[in-house]
Amino acid sequence: MMLTHLGHSCVLVELADTRLLIDPGVFTSNLSAATDLDAVIITHQHPDHLDQARLPELMTANPRARLIADPESLTVLRGLGLDASGHDEGTAMIGGVTVTPVGRQHAVINPALPVITNVGVRLSAPGEPSIYHPGDTLAEDPGAVDVLLFPLNAPWQASQEMTAFIGRIGARQAVPIHDGLLRPNGRAIYLQHARDFGHPDTEIIDLAGEGQHTVRLD
């Protein structure tokens, strides 16, 4: 499996000869690698996960890609003239990959704000590592996974909640995402917390801060 972090929560997953892009949002500066896609997956409608300005062009450039989203994002996508299907239709097969929806709600940001839908995804294929992208929640249980994509920082998340999430999931490897609000010095602190207080058997692989953006995971 090849995993490329394209910025913030946007990742390109190459698994079982299938290319899936998750959460291309406004903090993703460069989508040039997002070609020959089999699917684009949206966990929720916030702009840092769904860039309404660029998504139509992205889908035009990837005409065979399926667009899959959480229930409330479907209205947004159809308003953009895009054909999309909902996670609530259940587990989907995209190429050789099983896409399993996980969860229904975004984490609470502030009691004054409405709670929107958020559907994370577990990706799996025979003989390949499984991977979980939670979108914006730590509350769900994807079952056993080999690779966890974990939010490093968010307005709805404390550092101790992030490290507890890593510890609870107990994946063999974990990759920080959702880091677009952090300056380098703050990012380094959150990353060190993940390594020191997460899970003793989880290897933290940082694809944004170490000069690399793609890794092969076996």
PDB file of C-alpha atoms in Angstrom, residues 132 134 137-143 145-153 157-177 189-205:
ATOM      1  CA  TYR A 132      -8.856   3.973   8.959  1.00  0.00           C
ATOM      2  CA  PRO A 134     -11.936   8.967  10.949  1.00  0.00           C
ATOM      3  CA  THR A 137     -14.266  12.343  15.321  1.00  0.00           C
ATOM      4  CA  LEU A 138     -12.437  10.128  17.775  1.00  0.00           C
ATOM      5  CA  ALA A 139     -15.560   8.438  19.103  1.00  0.00           C
ATOM      6  CA  GLU A 140     -15.908   5.510  16.707  1.00  0.00           C
ATOM      7  CA  ASP A 141     -14.444   2.011  16.659  1.00  0.00           C
ATOM      8  CA  PRO A 142     -13.334   0.761  13.227  1.00  0.00           C
ATOM      9  CA  GLY A 143     -12.251  -2.617  14.581  1.00  0.00           C
ATOM     10  CA  VAL A 145      -6.676  -1.813  11.673  1.00  0.00           C
ATOM     11  CA  ASP A 146      -3.041  -1.812  10.653  1.00  0.00           C
ATOM     12  CA  VAL A 147      -2.752   1.894   9.849  1.00  0.00           C
ATOM     13  CA  LEU A 148      -4.518   4.715  11.702  1.00  0.00           C
ATOM     14  CA  LEU A 149      -4.799   8.217  10.244  1.00  0.00           C
ATOM     15  CA  PHE A 150      -5.227  10.388  13.320  1.00  0.00           C
ATOM     16  CA  PRO A 151      -6.097  14.089  13.664  1.00  0.00           C
ATOM     17  CA  LEU A 152      -3.059  15.819  15.152  1.00  0.00           C
ATOM     18  CA  ASN A 153      -4.857  19.025  16.122  1.00  0.00           C
ATOM     19  CA  GLN A 157      -9.831  17.919  20.193  1.00  0.00           C
ATOM     20  CA  ALA A 158      -7.434  18.098  23.128  1.00  0.00           C
ATOM     21  CA  SER A 159      -3.971  16.559  22.983  1.00  0.00           C
ATOM     22  CA  GLN A 160      -4.898  14.024  25.666  1.00  0.00           C
ATOM     23  CA  GLU A 161      -7.890  12.932  23.575  1.00  0.00           C
ATOM     24  CA  MET A 162      -5.650  12.467  20.537  1.00  0.00           C
ATOM     25  CA  THR A 163      -3.174  10.296  22.406  1.00  0.00           C
ATOM     26  CA  ALA A 164      -5.973   8.275  24.028  1.00  0.00           C
ATOM     27  CA  PHE A 165      -7.385   7.629  20.543  1.00  0.00           C
ATOM     28  CA  ILE A 166      -4.038   6.276  19.339  1.00  0.00           C
ATOM     29  CA  GLY A 167      -3.808   4.115  22.456  1.00  0.00           C
ATOM     30  CA  ARG A 168      -7.354   2.775  22.121  1.00  0.00           C
ATOM     31  CA  ILE A 169      -7.054   1.823  18.443  1.00  0.00           C
ATOM     32  CA  GLY A 170      -3.610   0.252  18.916  1.00  0.00           C
ATOM     33  CA  ALA A 171      -2.697   0.183  15.217  1.00  0.00           C
ATOM     34  CA  ARG A 172       0.701  -1.051  14.133  1.00  0.00           C
ATOM     35  CA  GLN A 173       1.374   2.285  12.411  1.00  0.00           C
ATOM     36  CA  ALA A 174      -0.227   5.725  12.696  1.00  0.00           C
ATOM     37  CA  VAL A 175       0.068   8.749  10.422  1.00  0.00           C
ATOM     38  CA  PRO A 176      -0.796  12.278  11.620  1.00  0.00           C
ATOM     39  CA  ILE A 177      -3.264  14.259   9.524  1.00  0.00           C
ATOM     40  CA  ILE A 189       4.874  19.424  20.328  1.00  0.00           C
ATOM     41  CA  TYR A 190       1.681  17.628  19.283  1.00  0.00           C
ATOM     42  CA  LEU A 191       3.712  15.069  17.345  1.00  0.00           C
ATOM     43  CA  GLN A 192       5.923  14.380  20.348  1.00  0.00           C
ATOM     44  CA  HIS A 193       2.815  13.874  22.481  1.00  0.00           C
ATOM     45  CA  ALA A 194       1.576  11.303  19.961  1.00  0.00           C
ATOM     46  CA  ARG A 195       4.869   9.429  20.156  1.00  0.00           C
ATOM     47  CA  ASP A 196       5.297   9.648  23.930  1.00  0.00           C
ATOM     48  CA  PHE A 197       1.734   9.144  25.144  1.00  0.00           C
ATOM     49  CA  GLY A 198      -0.056   7.201  22.404  1.00  0.00           C
ATOM     50  CA  HIS A 199       0.518   3.456  22.271  1.00  0.00           C
ATOM     51  CA  PRO A 200       3.893   1.816  23.003  1.00  0.00           C
ATOM     52  CA  ASP A 201       3.567  -0.528  20.021  1.00  0.00           C
ATOM     53  CA  THR A 202       2.327   2.056  17.497  1.00  0.00           C
ATOM     54  CA  GLU A 203       4.920   3.493  15.139  1.00  0.00           C
ATOM     55  CA  ILE A 204       4.194   7.148  14.313  1.00  0.00           C
ATOM     56  CA  ILE A 205       5.057   7.889  10.676  1.00  0.00           C
TER      57      ILE A 205
END
